[in-house]
Short mmCIF file of C-alpha atoms in Angstrom, two decimals:
data_model
loop_
_atom_site.label_atom_id
_atom_site.label_comp_id
_atom_site.label_asym_id
_atom_site.label_seq_id
_atom_site.Cartn_x
_atom_site.Cartn_y
_atom_site.Cartn_z
CA MET A 1 21.86 50.41 27.25
CA LYS A 2 23.59 47.96 29.58
CA THR A 3 20.30 46.09 30.00
CA PHE A 4 19.91 45.91 26.21
CA ARG A 5 23.46 44.60 25.81
CA ARG A 6 22.91 42.05 28.55
CA LEU A 7 19.69 40.83 26.88
CA PHE A 8 21.42 40.69 23.51
CA ALA A 9 24.30 38.71 25.02
CA LEU A 10 21.87 36.29 26.65
CA LEU A 11 19.95 35.91 23.41
CA PHE A 12 23.11 35.40 21.38
CA GLY A 13 24.46 32.93 23.90
CA GLY A 14 21.18 31.05 23.87
CA LEU A 15 21.26 30.83 20.08
CA VAL A 16 24.83 29.55 20.17
CA VAL A 17 23.87 26.88 22.69
CA LEU A 18 20.80 25.93 20.63
CA ALA A 19 22.82 25.73 17.42
CA THR A 20 25.46 23.63 19.17
CA VAL A 21 22.84 21.23 20.48
CA LEU A 22 21.22 20.92 17.05
CA VAL A 23 24.52 20.26 15.28
CA VAL A 24 25.77 17.79 17.90
CA LYS A 25 22.51 15.80 17.84
CA THR A 26 22.66 15.78 14.04
CA ILE A 27 26.24 14.52 13.99
CA GLN A 28 25.34 11.84 16.53
CA TYR A 29 22.20 10.81 14.64
CA PRO A 30 22.59 7.10 13.81
CA VAL A 31 23.19 6.11 10.20
CA ALA A 32 21.79 2.70 9.33
CA PRO A 33 24.39 0.53 7.59
CA ILE A 34 23.94 -0.19 3.90
CA SER A 35 23.73 -3.86 3.05
CA ASN A 36 26.22 -4.92 0.40
CA ALA A 37 24.15 -7.58 -1.26
CA SER A 38 25.98 -9.52 -3.95
CA ASP A 39 24.46 -10.56 -7.26
CA VAL A 40 23.35 -14.16 -7.56
CA ALA A 41 24.86 -16.36 -10.23
CA TRP A 42 21.61 -17.55 -11.82
CA GLN A 43 20.98 -16.48 -15.39
CA VAL A 44 17.52 -15.04 -16.02
CA ASP A 45 15.96 -14.69 -19.47
CA ALA A 46 14.48 -11.22 -18.97
CA ASP A 47 12.67 -11.27 -22.31
CA SER A 48 10.93 -14.53 -21.48
CA ALA A 49 10.00 -13.39 -17.99
CA SER A 50 8.64 -10.10 -19.37
CA LEU A 51 6.58 -11.95 -21.94
CA HIS A 52 5.13 -14.18 -19.25
CA LEU A 53 4.06 -11.20 -17.13
CA SER A 54 2.56 -9.61 -20.24
CA GLN A 55 0.55 -12.78 -20.88
CA ALA A 56 -0.61 -12.89 -17.25
CA ILE A 57 -1.85 -9.28 -17.44
CA ARG A 58 -3.98 -10.09 -20.49
CA ILE A 59 -6.03 -12.57 -18.48
CA ARG A 60 -8.78 -10.45 -16.93
CA THR A 61 -8.99 -11.82 -13.41
CA ILE A 62 -11.07 -8.90 -12.16
CA SER A 63 -12.40 -8.87 -8.61
CA THR A 64 -15.77 -7.20 -8.14
CA SER A 65 -17.67 -6.30 -4.99
CA ASP A 66 -20.52 -8.46 -6.30
CA ARG A 67 -18.88 -11.87 -6.42
CA ASN A 68 -21.61 -13.12 -8.76
CA GLN A 69 -20.32 -10.75 -11.44
CA ARG A 70 -16.85 -12.28 -11.62
CA ASP A 71 -15.87 -13.83 -14.93
CA LEU A 72 -14.74 -17.12 -13.39
CA ALA A 73 -13.62 -18.44 -16.77
CA GLN A 74 -10.79 -15.89 -16.63
CA PHE A 75 -9.69 -17.22 -13.23
CA GLU A 76 -9.73 -20.77 -14.58
CA GLN A 77 -7.74 -19.59 -17.58
CA PHE A 78 -5.11 -18.08 -15.29
CA ILE A 79 -4.73 -21.32 -13.32
CA ALA A 80 -4.34 -23.25 -16.59
CA TRP A 81 -1.85 -20.66 -17.85
CA LEU A 82 0.29 -21.16 -14.74
CA ALA A 83 0.38 -24.91 -15.35
CA ASN A 84 1.44 -24.46 -18.98
CA THR A 85 3.99 -21.72 -18.27
CA TYR A 86 5.70 -23.28 -15.25
CA PRO A 87 5.74 -27.04 -15.88
CA ARG A 88 8.71 -27.79 -13.60
CA VAL A 89 7.01 -26.15 -10.63
CA HIS A 90 3.85 -28.14 -11.23
CA ALA A 91 5.81 -31.38 -11.66
CA SER A 92 7.97 -30.90 -8.56
CA ALA A 93 5.58 -29.23 -6.10
CA SER A 94 2.22 -30.52 -4.96
CA ARG A 95 -0.69 -28.21 -5.76
CA GLN A 96 -4.01 -27.74 -4.01
CA ILE A 97 -6.86 -25.58 -5.28
CA ILE A 98 -8.62 -23.90 -2.35
CA ASN A 99 -12.21 -22.68 -2.73
CA GLY A 100 -12.12 -23.35 -6.43
CA TYR A 101 -9.63 -20.68 -7.49
CA SER A 102 -6.90 -20.01 -4.91
CA ILE A 103 -3.69 -22.00 -5.16
CA LEU A 104 -1.36 -23.55 -2.57
CA PHE A 105 1.93 -25.13 -3.71
CA GLU A 106 4.23 -27.17 -1.49
CA TRP A 107 7.84 -27.50 -2.67
CA LYS A 108 9.38 -30.10 -0.39
CA GLY A 109 12.71 -29.31 1.22
CA SER A 110 15.53 -31.72 1.99
CA ASN A 111 15.39 -31.17 5.76
CA PRO A 112 11.93 -31.98 7.21
CA ALA A 113 13.13 -30.92 10.66
CA LEU A 114 13.10 -27.27 9.54
CA LYS A 115 9.89 -25.25 9.63
CA PRO A 116 8.64 -24.31 6.14
CA ILE A 117 8.39 -20.76 4.80
CA LEU A 118 5.41 -19.12 3.11
CA LEU A 119 5.58 -16.88 0.04
CA THR A 120 2.26 -15.32 -0.92
CA GLY A 121 0.62 -13.17 -3.56
CA HIS A 122 -2.69 -12.67 -5.33
CA TYR A 123 -3.64 -12.70 -8.97
CA ASP A 124 -6.96 -10.84 -8.93
CA VAL A 125 -6.96 -7.19 -10.00
CA VAL A 126 -9.25 -4.21 -9.53
CA PRO A 127 -11.65 -3.20 -12.31
CA VAL A 128 -11.16 -0.25 -14.62
CA GLU A 129 -13.68 2.55 -14.14
CA PRO A 130 -15.99 2.46 -17.16
CA GLY A 131 -15.43 5.34 -19.53
CA THR A 132 -11.82 5.97 -18.49
CA GLU A 133 -10.19 3.50 -20.89
CA SER A 134 -9.21 6.26 -23.32
CA GLY A 135 -7.15 7.92 -20.58
CA TRP A 136 -4.73 5.00 -20.40
CA GLY A 137 -1.49 5.43 -22.32
CA ASN A 138 -1.64 1.67 -22.92
CA PRO A 139 -4.86 -0.36 -22.62
CA PRO A 140 -5.21 -1.69 -19.05
CA PHE A 141 -5.21 -5.36 -20.05
CA SER A 142 -2.84 -5.16 -23.01
CA GLY A 143 0.32 -6.20 -21.18
CA THR A 144 2.19 -3.79 -23.46
CA ILE A 145 5.99 -3.98 -23.23
CA SER A 146 7.43 -0.58 -24.07
CA ASP A 147 10.61 1.33 -23.17
CA GLY A 148 11.67 -1.29 -20.66
CA LEU A 149 8.34 -1.29 -18.83
CA ILE A 150 5.38 -3.68 -18.71
CA TRP A 151 2.02 -1.95 -18.63
CA GLY A 152 -1.33 -3.13 -17.32
CA ARG A 153 -3.51 -4.13 -14.41
CA GLY A 154 -1.59 -6.41 -12.08
CA ALA A 155 1.91 -5.49 -13.27
CA LEU A 156 2.69 -4.34 -9.71
CA ASP A 157 -0.38 -5.48 -7.79
CA ASP A 158 0.25 -8.37 -7.77
CA LYS A 159 0.78 -10.63 -10.79
CA GLY A 160 4.32 -9.27 -11.09
CA ALA A 161 5.24 -10.84 -7.74
CA ILE A 162 3.68 -14.20 -8.62
CA VAL A 163 5.47 -14.32 -11.95
CA ALA A 164 8.77 -13.38 -10.27
CA MET A 165 8.43 -16.18 -7.70
CA LEU A 166 7.54 -18.85 -10.21
CA GLU A 167 10.18 -17.71 -12.71
CA ALA A 168 12.78 -18.06 -9.94
CA ALA A 169 11.48 -21.48 -8.90
CA GLU A 170 11.44 -22.69 -12.51
CA ILE A 171 15.07 -21.58 -13.03
CA LEU A 172 16.21 -23.22 -9.79
CA LEU A 173 14.44 -26.47 -10.63
CA ALA A 174 16.02 -26.54 -14.08
CA ASP A 175 19.41 -26.34 -12.34
CA GLY A 176 18.55 -29.23 -10.04
CA PHE A 177 18.22 -27.07 -6.94
CA VAL A 178 16.48 -28.56 -3.90
CA PRO A 179 15.66 -26.17 -1.03
CA GLU A 180 16.74 -27.25 2.43
CA ARG A 181 13.56 -25.80 3.88
CA THR A 182 10.11 -26.59 2.45
CA ILE A 183 8.59 -23.67 0.56
CA HIS A 184 4.87 -22.97 0.30
CA PHE A 185 3.49 -20.62 -2.37
CA ALA A 186 -0.02 -19.30 -1.67
CA PHE A 187 -1.81 -17.32 -4.37
CA GLY A 188 -5.23 -15.86 -3.57
CA HIS A 189 -7.97 -14.96 -6.02
CA ASP A 190 -9.98 -12.34 -4.09
CA GLU A 191 -7.52 -10.11 -2.23
CA GLU A 192 -8.96 -6.96 -3.79
CA THR A 193 -12.37 -7.68 -2.23
CA GLY A 194 -11.22 -8.75 1.22
CA GLY A 195 -9.46 -12.08 0.70
CA THR A 196 -11.85 -14.18 2.79
CA GLU A 197 -12.33 -16.84 0.11
CA GLY A 198 -8.65 -16.91 -0.85
CA ALA A 199 -6.07 -15.98 1.78
CA GLY A 200 -8.56 -16.55 4.59
CA ALA A 201 -9.44 -20.01 3.37
CA ILE A 202 -5.78 -20.89 2.76
CA ALA A 203 -4.89 -19.75 6.30
CA ALA A 204 -7.68 -21.92 7.76
CA HIS A 205 -6.52 -24.89 5.69
CA VAL A 206 -2.90 -24.50 6.77
CA LYS A 207 -3.88 -24.09 10.41
CA ALA A 208 -6.04 -27.21 10.29
CA SER A 209 -3.08 -29.08 8.78
CA GLY A 210 -0.93 -28.14 11.78
CA VAL A 211 1.67 -26.27 9.74
CA GLN A 212 3.83 -23.75 11.62
CA TYR A 213 5.94 -21.45 9.43
CA ALA A 214 9.39 -20.11 10.23
CA TRP A 215 8.43 -16.88 8.46
CA SER A 216 6.25 -15.56 5.67
CA LEU A 217 6.63 -12.93 2.99
CA ASP A 218 3.58 -11.22 1.51
CA GLU A 219 3.41 -8.71 -1.34
CA GLY A 220 4.52 -6.09 1.19
CA SER A 221 6.37 -3.14 -0.20
CA MET A 222 9.02 -2.67 -2.87
CA VAL A 223 12.48 -1.24 -3.41
CA LEU A 224 12.12 2.54 -3.18
CA GLU A 225 14.30 4.80 -5.28
CA GLY A 226 13.88 8.58 -5.35
CA ILE A 227 10.76 8.50 -3.15
CA LEU A 228 12.38 10.28 -0.21
CA PRO A 229 14.17 13.48 -1.29
CA GLY A 230 17.88 13.42 -0.59
CA VAL A 231 18.14 9.69 0.12
CA LYS A 232 20.45 8.27 -2.54
CA PRO A 233 20.68 4.59 -1.54
CA ARG A 234 17.81 2.39 -2.61
CA ILE A 235 15.51 1.44 0.27
CA ALA A 236 14.19 -2.11 0.62
CA SER A 237 11.14 -1.27 2.69
CA ILE A 238 9.86 -4.18 4.79
CA ASN A 239 6.25 -3.72 5.85
CA VAL A 240 5.63 -4.82 9.43
CA ALA A 241 2.16 -3.35 9.91
CA GLU A 242 -0.88 -2.83 7.74
CA LYS A 243 -3.51 -0.15 7.80
CA GLY A 244 -7.09 -0.92 8.72
CA TYR A 245 -10.05 -0.15 6.50
CA MET A 246 -13.13 1.91 7.28
CA THR A 247 -15.84 3.29 4.99
CA VAL A 248 -18.42 5.88 6.01
CA ASP A 249 -21.53 7.17 4.24
CA LEU A 250 -22.45 10.83 4.81
CA VAL A 251 -26.17 11.31 4.17
CA ALA A 252 -27.78 14.72 3.67
CA ASN A 253 -31.57 15.04 3.65
CA ALA A 254 -33.53 18.04 2.33
CA PRO A 255 -36.83 18.81 0.63
CA GLY A 256 -36.72 17.79 -3.02
CA GLY A 257 -38.02 19.95 -5.81
CA HIS A 258 -37.17 21.49 -9.14
CA SER A 259 -33.82 23.09 -9.90
CA SER A 260 -35.57 26.24 -11.14
CA LEU A 261 -36.56 27.13 -7.57
CA PRO A 262 -33.67 25.93 -5.35
CA PRO A 263 -33.89 26.64 -1.61
CA PRO A 264 -30.91 28.14 0.23
CA ASP A 265 -29.87 24.73 1.56
CA THR A 266 -30.00 21.73 -0.77
CA ALA A 267 -28.99 18.18 0.09
CA VAL A 268 -26.10 18.37 -2.37
CA ALA A 269 -24.80 21.68 -1.00
CA THR A 270 -25.05 20.44 2.58
CA LEU A 271 -23.20 17.25 1.65
CA ALA A 272 -20.52 19.17 -0.25
CA GLY A 273 -19.88 21.39 2.77
CA ALA A 274 -19.58 18.37 5.06
CA ILE A 275 -17.09 16.66 2.76
CA ASP A 276 -15.09 19.86 2.40
CA ARG A 277 -14.84 20.29 6.18
CA LEU A 278 -13.85 16.66 6.64
CA VAL A 279 -11.09 16.79 4.03
CA LYS A 280 -9.74 20.03 5.48
CA SER A 281 -9.62 18.44 8.97
CA PRO A 282 -7.28 15.45 8.51
CA VAL A 283 -6.98 12.87 11.25
CA PRO A 284 -4.04 13.86 13.49
CA GLY A 285 -0.76 12.23 12.49
CA GLY A 286 2.76 12.09 13.74
CA LEU A 287 6.09 10.34 13.38
CA THR A 288 5.45 7.58 15.92
CA GLY A 289 5.40 3.81 15.94
CA VAL A 290 6.43 1.98 12.78
CA SER A 291 6.36 5.22 10.76
CA GLY A 292 8.82 6.85 13.15
CA ASP A 293 11.03 3.76 13.08
CA PHE A 294 11.08 3.85 9.27
CA PHE A 295 12.21 7.47 9.08
CA ASP A 296 14.77 6.91 11.83
CA SER A 297 16.26 4.17 9.66
CA VAL A 298 16.54 6.26 6.49
CA ALA A 299 16.97 9.86 7.67
CA GLY A 300 20.61 9.27 8.52
CA HIS A 301 21.27 9.04 4.77
CA MET A 302 19.70 12.43 4.04
CA PRO A 303 21.65 15.68 3.41
CA PHE A 304 22.69 17.55 6.55
CA PHE A 305 19.76 20.00 6.71
CA GLN A 306 17.05 17.34 6.34
CA LYS A 307 18.90 15.10 8.78
CA LEU A 308 19.05 18.00 11.25
CA LEU A 309 15.25 18.19 11.24
CA PHE A 310 14.82 14.48 11.95
CA ALA A 311 17.57 14.40 14.55
CA ASN A 312 15.89 17.23 16.47
CA GLN A 313 12.22 16.34 16.35
CA TRP A 314 11.81 17.76 19.85
CA LEU A 315 11.99 21.14 18.10
CA PHE A 316 11.06 20.53 14.47
CA ALA A 317 8.27 17.92 14.69
CA PRO A 318 5.56 20.38 13.49
CA VAL A 319 7.72 21.45 10.54
CA LEU A 320 8.49 17.85 9.61
CA GLU A 321 4.85 16.83 9.75
CA ARG A 322 3.79 19.77 7.59
CA VAL A 323 6.42 18.93 4.96
CA LEU A 324 5.74 15.19 4.96
CA SER A 325 2.00 15.79 4.79
CA GLY A 326 2.51 17.52 1.44
CA SER A 327 3.31 14.24 -0.31
CA ALA A 328 0.66 11.56 -0.76
CA ALA A 329 3.19 8.78 -0.12
CA THR A 330 4.62 10.17 3.13
CA ASN A 331 1.31 11.63 4.33
CA ALA A 332 -0.15 8.12 4.27
CA MET A 333 2.65 6.98 6.56
CA LEU A 334 1.85 9.65 9.15
CA ARG A 335 -1.89 9.29 9.62
CA THR A 336 -5.22 7.74 8.85
CA THR A 337 -6.05 9.03 5.37
CA THR A 338 -9.39 10.52 4.28
CA ALA A 339 -10.57 9.86 0.72
CA PRO A 340 -14.04 10.79 -0.61
CA THR A 341 -14.64 8.25 -3.37
CA MET A 342 -18.34 8.05 -4.30
CA LEU A 343 -21.24 10.48 -4.65
CA SER A 344 -24.92 9.97 -5.39
CA GLY A 345 -27.80 12.39 -5.62
CA SER A 346 -30.47 13.18 -8.15
CA VAL A 347 -31.53 10.94 -11.03
CA LYS A 348 -31.87 13.96 -13.32
CA GLU A 349 -29.96 17.22 -13.75
CA ASN A 350 -32.99 19.45 -13.08
CA VAL A 351 -34.32 17.58 -10.04
CA LEU A 352 -33.26 18.49 -6.52
CA PRO A 353 -32.58 15.26 -4.64
CA ALA A 354 -34.22 14.62 -1.30
CA VAL A 355 -31.20 12.55 -0.31
CA ALA A 356 -27.53 13.00 -1.26
CA VAL A 357 -24.90 10.47 -0.18
CA GLY A 358 -21.11 10.75 -0.10
CA THR A 359 -18.92 7.73 0.60
CA VAL A 360 -15.58 8.34 2.29
CA ASN A 361 -12.88 5.71 2.68
CA PHE A 362 -10.40 5.82 5.56
CA ARG A 363 -7.21 3.77 5.81
CA LEU A 364 -6.60 3.47 9.53
CA HIS A 365 -3.11 4.06 10.91
CA PRO A 366 -2.18 1.38 13.48
CA ARG A 367 -2.40 3.97 16.27
CA ASP A 368 -6.07 4.74 15.47
CA THR A 369 -9.31 2.85 16.06
CA VAL A 370 -12.66 2.82 14.29
CA ASP A 371 -14.32 4.48 17.28
CA GLY A 372 -11.64 7.15 17.49
CA VAL A 373 -11.91 8.03 13.81
CA ALA A 374 -15.70 8.07 14.08
CA ARG A 375 -15.44 10.68 16.85
CA HIS A 376 -13.10 12.70 14.64
CA ILE A 377 -15.61 12.59 11.77
CA PHE A 378 -18.48 13.82 13.95
CA GLY A 379 -16.34 16.63 15.34
CA ALA A 380 -15.01 17.72 11.94
CA ILE A 381 -18.42 17.81 10.23
CA ASP A 382 -20.39 19.18 13.20
CA ASP A 383 -23.66 19.40 11.27
CA GLU A 384 -26.94 17.93 12.52
CA ARG A 385 -28.22 17.83 8.96
CA ILE A 386 -25.69 15.11 8.13
CA ASP A 387 -26.34 11.51 9.15
CA ILE A 388 -23.14 9.49 9.46
#
């Protein structure tokens, strides 16, 4: 009995010490200060700005993997629309057209001794999957304005940013404003297909011109509200790293034939099993690097229990990762993501294909490499019938 009491006392004492440590570390967990930004005095015509974004969305500047299939007349229309919509910007800033369709503005500042800044965006958009148009609440290129929202391809990615920049510049110019520091606006036309003809060409042009920027701001992130449970202040998320890009084809080979006499192992079944195993074996994640820094900056504003978990990751890291992995937004911050996107097999419903192919897209976390993810793929699938 004495031994039992002694063990119980030790256990209870240990729990008290553990609870004390957890609470103290939570209380001491740093809380990032909230910036008290003041409103600017400029008057913005929200209806006019909304109409302009709506008009921009209606111009179908669609990027396609096959560059020969682009409707270049739409890109030319967008460039002409910018000139008509923002006349002060075009009158006050010099404009260069790079590679036929990308745009570089230079708005001269009053102090040439200061390094210029670079504000960038892109006006191409991704296509709409054929046959899915009826699933849109508003047509993808309608630019519908409804219930305080503007709907359509490019509203967020990324015509909205371009319109916002030029609306601001137009208002400032109308008020006679002259920036102290020179401002460059760079708008690419092929970001959705890699950006080599747009941003890449602009970067080469700027480098050849000997320009050195003080800083640059790309489309980056946005102001987050309600994305992280329990965090009430709005979060202006500044992106300081970008994921890499990797696409893999999984190829299954098997004897073809007729669907009336299917063998035990078909190419499609083998491929389906490989994809299933790969999806169920996510690339290892973790709250490290820029992702860890982000959560350290915001977790101090969470309710006590959530904050306790972040403040004591030495104990709760597995719990945190499991919870954060349950949301697409936070899961993508923890790890390289795995996304099967394309499938191909038979040309007819009653023909067994000899070859079935599944395409899987990975967005590489900064901690990972192509070779490392490739090793993960081989280990997760572990099937000699699959060529990767």
